[in-house]
């Protein structure tokens, strides 16, 4: 058995034992379906919800693997390995790097959903960010989700069930992942060879976001950046400080995303040139300019998303510190997210009253909302920092 | 191109990025060609697809016309192995062929440009005039069409129509064809463009931070009527207020260029900005920027009436000032 306690195809999940137990009967029931018996423990559309970083898409992928595997998810047969590598011919994984999944993408999926599986037992369509479906796209999906072909399964993932349209939600069976317990995350990191103290810190600081915990454990720069961010609120004395701090956070976010985006874009542009034979002499193929424009549009949308994601991580770190202060103000015997800053946070909690802490939390949450509403990230950050300073 | 000159047996280079002016140059050249040669046959080709065979074909006599014109576009994309043949042709053009090659400016294909210039090719440079030279360009444009325009009228026309030279050229042409030989003054331009003055979003923002609520609201009404994209307006407000904050709370000891860089403006703008910071305190500036952020959310789908959200923003910003209105 792997160190984190999940056997076979489920081994990628951290701290989700209850979920695995809940899904196991469905895997058995799926076998019954294939044998021609109706079994209510299985259904054809699933919605995986859970907080970011808890492993929604890993869970959905593991489930897909368990269903394709003749042994209920052994974790080492060809089917299991292909699914976990994302190369199984009958598991279509929709993974958007952009801001939305549009209706054209979904129409293609619906076509795929009408086909019988080629080598696998099921044809599985896994939408990793169902919350990014546009309304039009979600509507295009409805019919197929309600009554897919006999051997087709839809697996959707979203942070909460509110993030998908009610009409989609009502057609799915919902399974919820919990925020992985700090101990489980730390154990998973330790099994990867991270020292115990660092693993404990990363697990706490990530607040159950496994990807973030790994980044914190692995990369000293990420840890340093987090420390800088947490030191920010103490330095916001006048509006100038706030505007400069917002500028710095925004610039760093842009640099971070620039590094990621530039590599991806270069790769995709050269793949595009290869596919269309551009960059050489001769006529440009018909359809090439349109495809290029589409690719550029995707690039722009991905850059926007990368910047927002990066800013959001900063906000989450700032929020964790304010929550710690609030915890200290109400009960001093709890474990803090930022345990290593306990003395400092205690000082803040004594100097301020809870209502002030709450106002600060509101400022940060308001910033997340503003960014979700498409407010320019720099402006939203400035607003949040000015409110932090004035709270 | 007033002076009539030899056009056949010549290669002319047109360089510059102003697409409209390039097109116009090409059209004038073509007109001149057909003036000189009744049945000239003009062929257009793209440099990217040009090879030795195609160039030879283009420059050899046509079966149907005694003389011909050739326009080669985008020579920045000319394949490297064609540079030699084109430069060679430039040195010894065919006597009954008129050729025009177009280069969109920029560094790409610079080596070829230099070689062509070295071969003594006649070059016409077409660049869009800089914004501060636009009035002069308008005046020159009208003179070309035989009409005098007063400097103030040229300024007004520029402000009304904007920086798009295509639109400006059309506007000048209309004025000149309606009033041939006249002297265009401010009144005449006003008669055409009254109320169409393009509202510059920064004007509204600057009036608002100067405390001129009435002026800002008046301009805002115009902007709303013109259907100016509102996110541009909130962005202009954000930049304006942000600069004030950065200047008012700049780290000590900065001055001149360093200060301008910190604030994000040109050194020349600093004096004006400093004047604007009068009448503002920390709390007022924070209130103003907060209102701008709220308005940005409102125009991006958060509000039922974005126009009202804009007015609210303008009034909150002007109301956040502590000093007496400036100006």
XYZ file of C-alpha atoms in Angstrom:
718
model
C 0.000 0.000 0.000
C 1.377 3.459 -0.865
C 2.460 5.649 2.041
C -0.545 7.964 1.990
C -2.892 5.075 2.564
C -4.763 5.060 -0.748
C -4.358 1.894 -2.771
C -3.981 1.470 -6.513
C -5.345 4.054 -8.853
C -6.385 6.324 -5.953
C -2.816 6.833 -4.769
C -2.640 10.388 -6.125
C -5.260 11.597 -3.654
C -4.272 13.057 -0.314
C -6.544 12.871 2.704
C -9.667 11.878 0.772
C -10.379 8.489 2.380
C -14.119 9.133 2.844
C -14.490 9.999 -0.846
C -12.704 6.868 -1.980
C -14.917 4.753 0.244
C -17.971 6.447 -1.232
C -16.898 5.865 -4.828
C -15.907 2.233 -4.446
C -19.477 0.866 -4.628
C -19.971 2.854 -7.843
C -16.980 1.136 -9.411
C -18.493 -2.228 -8.504
C -21.884 -1.157 -9.805
C -20.340 -0.035 -13.103
C -19.245 -3.645 -13.603
C -22.852 -4.685 -13.055
C -23.955 -2.199 -15.730
C -21.543 -3.745 -18.186
C -22.959 -7.146 -17.298
C -26.402 -5.800 -18.141
C -27.802 -5.349 -14.639
C -29.164 -2.040 -13.422
C -27.431 -0.867 -10.257
C -28.281 2.501 -8.743
C -24.878 2.866 -7.145
C -23.574 3.954 -10.555
C -24.727 6.829 -12.726
C -23.587 8.413 -15.974
C -22.866 11.978 -14.845
C -20.814 13.016 -11.847
C -19.925 16.376 -10.418
C -16.760 16.501 -8.304
C -16.692 19.499 -6.018
C -14.212 20.545 -3.383
C -11.932 23.429 -2.459
C -9.152 24.393 -4.887
C -6.118 22.169 -4.567
C -7.964 19.376 -2.808
C -7.549 17.171 -5.868
C -10.875 17.329 -7.711
C -9.461 16.470 -11.093
C -7.142 13.860 -9.590
C -10.173 12.271 -7.972
C -12.128 12.339 -11.223
C -9.170 10.910 -13.101
C -8.698 8.173 -10.539
C -12.377 7.339 -10.792
C -12.079 7.153 -14.578
C -9.080 4.852 -14.168
C -10.917 2.598 -11.751
C -13.771 2.309 -14.225
C -11.545 1.515 -17.203
C -9.509 -1.034 -15.248
C -10.752 -4.619 -15.364
C -9.585 -4.998 -11.794
C -11.422 -2.009 -10.317
C -8.403 0.304 -10.278
C -5.291 -1.777 -9.632
C -3.027 1.183 -10.479
C -0.487 -0.780 -12.515
C -2.294 -2.186 -15.557
C -2.053 -0.425 -18.921
C -5.514 1.152 -18.597
C -4.796 2.615 -15.153
C -1.447 3.991 -16.259
C -2.807 5.482 -19.452
C -5.624 7.225 -17.640
C -3.337 8.690 -15.015
C -0.955 9.852 -17.749
C -3.873 11.382 -19.627
C -3.250 9.277 -22.734
C -6.120 6.806 -22.602
C -7.958 6.894 -25.941
C -11.379 6.705 -24.312
C -10.806 9.305 -21.620
C -11.136 12.821 -22.993
C -9.743 15.351 -20.558
C -10.835 18.950 -21.048
C -8.284 21.165 -19.428
C -8.623 24.854 -20.143
C -5.779 27.243 -19.606
C -7.950 30.113 -20.726
C -10.724 31.960 -18.982
C -13.695 30.055 -20.349
C -14.748 26.915 -22.163
C -16.832 27.984 -25.129
C -19.749 26.470 -26.946
C -17.619 25.263 -29.872
C -15.442 23.185 -27.576
C -18.510 21.641 -25.993
C -20.129 20.778 -29.305
C -17.054 18.748 -30.138
C -17.313 16.969 -26.795
C -20.964 16.181 -27.390
C -19.996 14.512 -30.667
C -17.399 12.484 -28.826
C -19.925 11.548 -26.190
C -22.081 9.910 -28.842
C -19.387 7.402 -29.747
C -18.807 3.972 -28.273
C -15.487 3.414 -26.543
C -12.696 2.056 -28.747
C -10.512 -0.065 -26.473
C -11.717 0.832 -23.004
C -14.808 -0.178 -21.129
C -16.309 3.313 -21.020
C -15.994 6.483 -22.993
C -15.267 9.076 -20.321
C -15.391 12.838 -20.771
C -13.723 14.664 -17.952
C -14.203 18.431 -17.751
C -11.666 19.757 -15.263
C -13.016 23.283 -14.931
C -16.758 22.977 -15.349
C -17.031 26.346 -13.576
C -15.444 27.918 -16.645
C -18.161 26.715 -19.002
C -19.985 29.656 -20.555
C -23.778 29.532 -20.220
C -24.077 28.750 -23.897
C -21.545 25.944 -23.567
C -23.325 24.486 -20.558
C -26.625 24.562 -22.433
C -25.093 22.743 -25.368
C -24.036 20.022 -22.965
C -27.379 19.493 -21.224
C -28.937 16.986 -23.557
C -25.904 14.778 -23.712
C -25.394 14.856 -19.964
C -28.952 13.860 -19.325
C -29.025 10.886 -21.633
C -25.585 10.003 -22.897
C -24.838 7.013 -25.079
C -24.973 3.725 -23.206
C -21.262 3.522 -22.462
C -20.499 7.219 -22.031
C -19.765 8.881 -18.687
C -19.453 12.595 -17.939
C -17.227 13.668 -15.060
C -17.313 17.374 -14.243
C -15.179 19.199 -11.686
C -15.940 22.550 -10.068
C -15.090 24.244 -6.755
C -18.704 24.244 -5.558
C -22.001 23.106 -7.005
C -23.004 26.783 -7.244
C -20.338 27.236 -9.882
C -22.275 25.258 -12.471
C -25.746 26.011 -13.767
C -28.636 24.451 -11.833
C -29.681 22.571 -14.946
C -26.273 20.900 -15.119
C -26.107 20.325 -11.386
C -29.461 18.574 -11.285
C -28.330 16.115 -13.944
C -25.224 15.038 -12.035
C -24.542 13.079 -8.933
C -22.395 15.221 -6.704
C -19.406 14.002 -4.725
C -17.513 16.372 -2.492
C -13.868 16.374 -1.550
C -12.918 17.727 1.821
C -10.066 20.107 2.530
C -7.262 17.626 3.125
C -6.223 17.569 6.801
C -2.875 19.251 7.444
C -1.490 15.989 8.764
C -2.348 14.133 5.547
C -0.738 16.806 3.389
C 2.389 16.807 5.550
C 2.570 13.016 5.374
C 2.277 13.101 1.589
C 5.093 15.652 1.391
C 7.255 13.598 3.734
C 6.753 10.528 1.573
C 8.144 12.606 -1.302
C 11.277 13.127 0.763
C 10.584 16.541 2.307
C 12.005 17.055 5.815
C 9.383 16.794 8.554
C 9.557 20.389 9.795
C 9.396 21.856 6.294
C 6.562 19.495 5.359
C 4.572 20.585 8.402
C 5.119 24.257 7.565
C 4.189 23.817 3.891
C 1.099 21.810 4.774
C -0.117 24.494 7.176
C 0.753 27.442 4.969
C -0.953 25.916 1.949
C -4.208 25.525 3.890
C -4.881 22.178 2.271
C -3.941 23.167 -1.295
C -1.710 20.280 -2.274
C -0.097 21.865 -5.333
C 0.715 24.973 -3.344
C 2.097 22.840 -0.482
C 4.435 21.105 -2.928
C 5.598 24.438 -4.362
C 6.225 25.808 -0.881
C 8.144 22.699 0.154
C 10.210 22.527 -2.998
C 11.016 26.113 -3.877
C 12.722 28.503 -1.526
C 11.750 31.450 -3.705
C 8.088 30.645 -3.203
C 8.637 30.610 0.559
C 10.484 33.921 0.455
C 7.777 35.516 -1.616
C 5.158 34.337 0.859
C 7.132 35.860 3.712
C 7.380 39.171 1.864
C 3.660 39.161 1.192
C 2.847 38.532 4.842
C 5.060 41.449 5.855
C 3.159 43.785 3.511
C 0.280 44.960 5.741
C 2.675 46.306 8.368
C 4.170 48.637 5.814
C 0.991 50.300 4.574
C 1.185 53.633 6.338
C -0.039 56.126 3.731
C -1.780 55.888 0.347
C 1.598 56.053 -1.368
C 2.680 52.851 0.385
C -0.569 51.157 -0.648
C -0.247 52.131 -4.292
C 3.395 51.101 -4.408
C 2.659 47.768 -2.681
C -0.130 47.078 -5.169
C 2.232 47.983 -7.989
C 4.867 45.561 -6.686
C 2.433 42.679 -6.226
C 1.025 43.284 -9.688
C 4.444 43.506 -11.309
C 5.575 40.282 -9.651
C 2.378 38.583 -10.785
C 3.029 39.779 -14.315
C 6.625 38.548 -14.215
C 5.579 35.156 -12.878
C 2.943 34.694 -15.520
C 5.175 36.103 -18.245
C 7.725 33.377 -17.494
C 5.104 30.640 -17.746
C 3.185 32.136 -20.647
C 6.194 32.930 -22.828
C 7.432 29.324 -22.800
C 3.995 27.907 -23.565
C 3.309 30.467 -26.270
C 6.566 29.841 -28.038
C 5.917 26.108 -28.061
C 2.376 26.543 -29.341
C 3.355 29.037 -32.025
C 6.031 26.749 -33.400
C 3.587 23.817 -33.303
C 1.167 26.023 -35.216
C 3.821 26.919 -37.794
C 4.649 23.237 -38.239
C 1.030 22.261 -38.624
C 0.225 24.947 -41.194
C 3.589 25.070 -42.912
C 3.998 28.784 -42.331
C 7.365 30.436 -41.995
C 8.338 28.957 -45.332
C 7.821 30.363 -48.778
C 4.665 29.997 -50.750
C 1.012 30.707 -50.277
C -0.512 30.772 -46.859
C -2.988 27.972 -46.402
C -6.618 28.990 -46.189
C -7.774 29.053 -42.592
C -4.291 29.680 -41.254
C -4.820 33.346 -40.296
C -8.042 32.444 -38.485
C -6.351 29.630 -36.581
C -3.495 31.944 -35.655
C -5.886 34.629 -34.438
C -7.688 32.022 -32.336
C -4.393 30.885 -30.840
C -3.422 34.482 -30.023
C -6.796 35.017 -28.386
C -6.161 31.963 -26.209
C -2.744 33.308 -25.296
C -4.196 36.612 -24.195
C -6.894 34.974 -22.150
C -4.376 32.638 -20.521
C -2.127 35.551 -19.569
C -5.064 37.290 -17.931
C -5.857 34.161 -15.993
C -2.246 33.563 -14.918
C -1.952 37.102 -13.541
C -5.234 36.751 -11.691
C -4.253 33.369 -10.252
C -0.970 34.776 -9.031
C -2.631 37.795 -7.407
C -5.178 35.473 -5.858
C -2.443 33.457 -4.161
C -1.161 36.669 -2.573
C -4.646 37.494 -1.335
C -5.065 34.008 0.126
C -1.794 34.331 2.033
C -2.836 37.737 3.369
C -6.206 36.317 4.327
C -4.580 33.445 6.214
C -2.732 35.924 8.429
C -5.885 37.951 9.148
C -7.776 34.754 9.960
C -5.016 33.790 12.353
C -5.353 37.160 14.068
C -9.081 36.628 14.370
C -8.527 33.159 15.813
C -6.140 34.580 18.360
C -8.632 37.275 19.253
C -11.329 34.717 19.999
C -9.381 31.745 21.348
C -5.662 31.593 21.925
C -5.270 27.809 21.959
C -5.770 27.015 18.311
C -3.202 26.001 15.733
C -2.422 28.870 13.379
C -1.814 28.705 9.663
C 1.188 30.943 10.201
C 2.456 29.274 13.362
C 5.975 30.604 12.753
C 4.653 34.177 13.025
C 2.733 33.535 16.228
C 4.475 36.185 18.348
C 3.964 38.872 15.722
C 0.334 37.932 15.090
C -0.359 37.899 18.824
C 0.962 41.434 18.981
C -1.411 42.480 16.192
C -4.313 40.712 17.872
C -3.729 42.571 21.148
C -3.375 45.975 19.497
C -6.570 45.642 17.471
C -10.158 44.750 18.089
C -11.867 41.901 16.200
C -14.072 44.330 14.282
C -10.973 45.803 12.689
C -9.708 42.362 11.731
C -13.060 41.594 10.174
C -12.924 44.802 8.152
C -9.516 43.779 6.852
C -10.784 40.349 5.912
C -13.657 42.037 4.119
C -11.224 44.225 2.177
C -9.312 41.162 0.963
C -12.423 39.179 0.102
C -13.780 42.223 -1.715
C -10.660 42.269 -3.850
C -11.172 38.655 -4.871
C -14.744 39.469 -5.816
C -13.663 42.536 -7.767
C -11.162 40.515 -9.745
C -13.762 37.876 -10.474
C -15.911 40.739 -11.788
C -13.091 41.656 -14.190
C -11.889 44.803 -12.420
C -8.334 45.625 -13.489
C -6.128 43.632 -11.058
C -3.902 46.606 -10.206
C -6.891 48.791 -9.367
C -8.511 46.034 -7.295
C -5.278 45.541 -5.351
C -4.933 49.270 -4.716
C -8.462 49.381 -3.410
C -7.831 46.409 -1.123
C -4.577 47.799 0.271
C -6.078 51.242 0.844
C -8.916 49.582 2.737
C -6.467 47.436 4.720
C -4.595 50.554 5.766
C -7.764 52.413 6.688
C -9.489 49.536 8.522
C 3.957 64.725 -56.477
C 3.466 67.948 -58.260
C 6.469 67.909 -60.546
C 6.073 65.689 -63.527
C 8.994 63.360 -63.827
C 10.188 60.368 -65.666
C 8.425 57.322 -64.283
C 9.123 54.583 -66.777
C 12.424 52.813 -66.380
C 12.616 53.813 -62.727
C 12.352 51.976 -59.438
C 10.793 53.959 -56.618
C 10.916 52.908 -52.975
C 8.029 53.836 -50.687
C 8.881 53.330 -47.020
C 6.789 53.960 -43.960
C 4.073 52.442 -41.820
C 1.174 54.825 -42.453
C -0.961 52.468 -44.477
C -3.316 55.147 -45.718
C -0.525 57.382 -46.957
C 1.180 54.442 -48.635
C -2.005 53.592 -50.467
C -2.401 57.164 -51.529
C 1.168 57.309 -52.785
C 0.592 54.147 -54.788
C -2.613 55.542 -56.253
C -0.919 58.817 -57.230
C 1.948 56.929 -58.795
C -0.511 54.820 -60.739
C -2.387 57.911 -61.918
C 0.845 59.492 -63.035
C 1.772 56.347 -64.897
C -1.491 56.208 -66.780
C -1.091 59.925 -67.550
C 2.168 59.219 -69.294
C 1.308 55.882 -70.829
C -2.216 55.420 -72.082
C -2.524 51.656 -71.819
C -0.155 50.900 -68.961
C -0.820 47.581 -67.339
C -0.195 47.521 -63.555
C 0.580 44.286 -61.730
C 0.640 43.890 -57.947
C 2.800 41.252 -56.276
C 3.728 40.292 -52.719
C 7.436 40.137 -52.019
C 7.149 37.055 -49.783
C 6.089 34.919 -52.753
C 8.589 36.387 -55.185
C 11.282 34.256 -56.798
C 13.728 34.881 -59.611
C 11.314 33.603 -62.242
C 8.473 35.780 -61.039
C 10.670 38.879 -60.959
C 11.879 38.222 -64.487
C 8.324 37.743 -65.657
C 7.154 40.932 -63.977
C 9.905 43.002 -65.485
C 9.761 41.613 -68.993
C 7.607 43.389 -71.602
C 3.928 42.548 -71.534
C 2.275 40.986 -74.511
C -0.696 43.323 -74.321
C 0.839 46.647 -73.426
C 3.935 48.428 -74.521
C 4.788 49.528 -71.011
C 3.805 48.232 -67.627
C 3.822 49.124 -63.960
C 4.765 46.767 -61.174
C 3.968 47.235 -57.490
C 5.771 44.911 -55.060
C 4.387 45.051 -51.547
C 6.005 44.065 -48.245
C 9.632 43.839 -49.320
C 10.558 43.310 -45.664
C 9.385 39.736 -46.330
C 11.438 39.333 -49.495
C 13.290 35.988 -49.346
C 17.009 36.485 -48.725
C 18.099 34.965 -52.011
C 16.017 37.557 -53.875
C 17.806 40.545 -52.357
C 20.598 40.326 -54.933
C 18.361 40.164 -58.015
C 16.170 43.052 -56.804
C 19.163 45.290 -56.056
C 20.640 44.340 -59.415
C 17.383 45.295 -61.097
C 17.354 48.593 -59.216
C 20.762 49.343 -60.685
C 19.567 48.678 -64.228
C 15.789 48.955 -64.507
C 14.049 47.844 -67.693
C 13.337 50.971 -69.804
C 9.624 50.356 -70.335
C 8.787 49.184 -66.797
C 7.853 51.424 -63.865
C 8.345 49.712 -60.530
C 7.238 50.676 -57.035
C 8.448 48.681 -54.035
C 6.806 49.103 -50.629
C 8.497 48.710 -47.269
C 6.399 49.087 -44.111
C 9.194 50.641 -42.059
C 10.829 49.081 -39.042
C 14.019 47.115 -38.700
C 12.978 44.073 -40.705
C 14.604 44.016 -44.102
C 16.748 47.044 -43.192
C 19.773 45.593 -44.980
C 17.827 45.414 -48.232
C 16.631 49.002 -47.797
C 20.187 50.196 -47.352
C 21.328 48.331 -50.433
C 18.481 49.795 -52.478
C 19.316 53.295 -51.237
C 22.938 52.579 -52.080
C 21.849 51.730 -55.619
C 20.499 55.269 -55.895
C 16.821 54.432 -55.788
C 14.414 57.346 -55.387
C 12.742 57.025 -51.985
C 9.443 58.445 -50.806
C 9.089 58.333 -47.031
C 5.545 58.273 -45.732
C 5.196 58.453 -41.962
C 2.114 59.387 -40.024
C 2.718 62.816 -38.493
C 3.287 62.891 -34.743
C 0.271 64.111 -32.774
C 1.898 67.487 -32.080
C 2.601 67.981 -35.798
C -0.893 67.005 -36.843
C -2.137 70.576 -37.231
C 0.753 71.364 -39.550
C -0.047 68.261 -41.545
C -3.690 69.310 -41.840
C -2.589 72.716 -43.101
C -0.281 71.128 -45.675
C -3.026 68.765 -46.711
C -5.467 71.635 -47.335
C -2.854 73.633 -49.246
C -2.415 70.626 -51.483
C -6.125 70.861 -52.258
C -5.901 74.606 -52.828
C -7.486 75.773 -49.594
C -6.016 77.849 -46.785
C -6.832 76.728 -43.261
C -6.225 78.878 -40.196
C -3.992 77.296 -37.541
C -6.752 77.477 -34.908
C -9.169 75.811 -37.289
C -6.656 73.050 -38.030
C -6.261 72.490 -34.273
C -9.986 72.273 -33.805
C -10.364 69.843 -36.668
C -7.639 67.672 -35.192
C -9.330 67.652 -31.796
C -12.715 66.897 -33.318
C -11.656 64.080 -35.600
C -8.803 62.548 -33.595
C -5.443 61.122 -34.598
C -6.644 58.844 -37.373
C -5.082 60.344 -40.505
C -7.466 58.483 -42.784
C -10.393 60.217 -41.095
C -8.528 63.527 -41.021
C -7.690 63.366 -44.698
C -11.313 62.629 -45.499
C -12.418 65.547 -43.321
C -9.999 67.938 -45.001
C -11.049 66.725 -48.402
C -14.683 67.298 -47.611
C -14.053 70.808 -46.306
C -11.947 71.670 -49.330
C -14.321 70.275 -51.906
C -17.276 72.072 -50.296
C -15.400 75.378 -50.137
C -12.893 75.471 -52.978
C -10.478 78.346 -52.779
C -11.931 79.578 -49.496
C -10.139 80.301 -46.275
C -11.243 77.757 -43.663
C -11.708 79.279 -40.230
C -12.850 78.092 -36.831
C -16.486 78.931 -37.522
C -16.555 76.797 -40.622
C -15.012 73.808 -38.854
C -17.435 74.297 -35.995
C -20.352 74.274 -38.386
C -19.283 70.801 -39.488
C -18.093 69.293 -36.261
C -19.907 71.082 -33.472
C -20.712 68.598 -30.709
C -18.610 65.935 -32.222
C -15.512 66.969 -30.329
C -14.024 63.692 -29.303
C -14.116 63.652 -25.574
C -10.816 62.737 -24.167
C -11.326 60.618 -21.093
C -8.371 62.215 -19.366
C -9.978 65.651 -19.660
C -12.876 64.425 -17.559
C -10.582 62.855 -14.991
C -8.442 65.974 -14.763
C -11.421 68.234 -14.280
C -12.745 65.913 -11.587
C -9.516 65.900 -9.588
C -9.348 69.678 -9.985
C -12.693 69.812 -8.207
C -14.605 71.093 -11.245
C -17.686 68.901 -10.768
C -19.871 70.804 -13.217
C -17.244 70.758 -15.967
C -16.467 67.087 -15.432
C -20.135 66.112 -15.453
C -20.765 68.104 -18.609
C -17.934 66.347 -20.436
C -19.083 63.028 -18.986
C -22.535 63.575 -20.473
C -20.913 64.102 -23.849
C -18.830 60.959 -23.412
C -21.878 58.924 -22.526
C -23.665 60.332 -25.545
C -20.701 59.390 -27.713
C -20.785 55.874 -26.284
C -17.181 56.069 -25.165
C -16.138 52.658 -23.805
C -16.588 53.197 -20.074
C -13.702 50.968 -18.933
C -11.441 53.458 -20.742
C -12.935 56.198 -18.626
C -12.419 54.377 -15.326
C -8.896 53.510 -16.457
C -8.198 57.211 -17.125
C -9.509 58.090 -13.671
C -7.427 55.317 -12.082
C -4.256 56.565 -13.773
C -4.960 60.187 -12.873
C -5.690 59.508 -9.186
C -2.843 56.998 -8.935
C -0.382 59.609 -10.208
C -1.615 62.113 -7.642
C -1.090 59.570 -4.868
C 2.339 58.623 -6.131
C 3.397 62.239 -6.338
C 1.852 63.361 -3.048
C 3.459 60.450 -1.183
C 6.634 60.037 -3.186
C 9.659 58.848 -1.225
C 11.671 61.848 -0.065
C 14.733 63.013 -1.943
C 13.479 62.249 -5.437
C 13.369 64.957 -8.045
C 13.316 65.567 -11.754
C 13.580 62.478 -13.918
C 13.644 60.038 -10.984
C 10.498 61.516 -9.548
C 8.788 61.447 -12.929
C 9.680 57.791 -13.355
C 8.349 57.013 -9.878
C 5.101 58.826 -10.607
C 4.799 57.451 -14.124
C 4.661 60.645 -16.162
C 7.012 62.839 -18.157
C 9.147 65.406 -16.271
C 7.245 68.165 -18.078
C 3.965 66.966 -16.585
C 5.233 67.151 -13.020
C 4.514 70.858 -12.530
C 0.950 70.446 -13.658
C 0.509 67.367 -11.469
C 1.922 69.216 -8.489
C -0.706 71.861 -8.962
C -3.362 69.162 -9.031
C -2.214 67.631 -5.745
C -3.143 70.865 -3.984
C -6.428 70.364 -2.260
C -5.935 66.668 -1.680
C -5.087 64.823 1.527
C -4.407 61.140 2.235
C -7.942 60.273 3.175
C -9.420 62.087 0.192
C -7.122 60.349 -2.258
C -7.924 56.961 -0.734
C -11.644 57.704 -1.031
C -11.206 58.765 -4.642
C -9.309 55.662 -5.718
C -11.783 53.462 -3.869
C -14.615 55.087 -5.784
C -12.816 54.533 -9.087
C -12.342 50.832 -8.322
C -16.011 50.513 -7.391
C -16.987 52.246 -10.636
C -14.743 49.920 -12.628
C -16.617 46.947 -11.185
C -19.883 48.710 -11.975
C -19.123 49.315 -15.656
C -17.935 45.758 -16.090
C -21.369 44.382 -15.487
C -21.937 45.076 -11.818
C -24.395 47.935 -12.228
C -27.789 48.243 -13.835
C -26.980 51.787 -15.001
C -23.292 52.312 -15.805
C -23.982 55.951 -16.652
C -25.162 56.602 -13.141
C -22.158 54.727 -11.766
C -19.923 57.079 -13.747
C -21.656 60.182 -12.411
C -21.415 58.812 -8.922
C -17.687 58.260 -9.428
C -17.158 61.812 -10.703
C -19.059 63.308 -7.775
C -17.311 61.134 -5.193
C -13.923 62.095 -6.617
C -14.684 65.817 -6.702
C -16.275 65.612 -3.249
C -13.217 63.913 -1.768
C -11.140 67.045 -2.293
C -10.541 69.179 0.753
C -9.383 72.365 -0.924
C -11.322 74.842 -3.039
C -11.841 73.870 -6.672
C -8.870 74.699 -8.843
C -8.770 76.321 -12.299
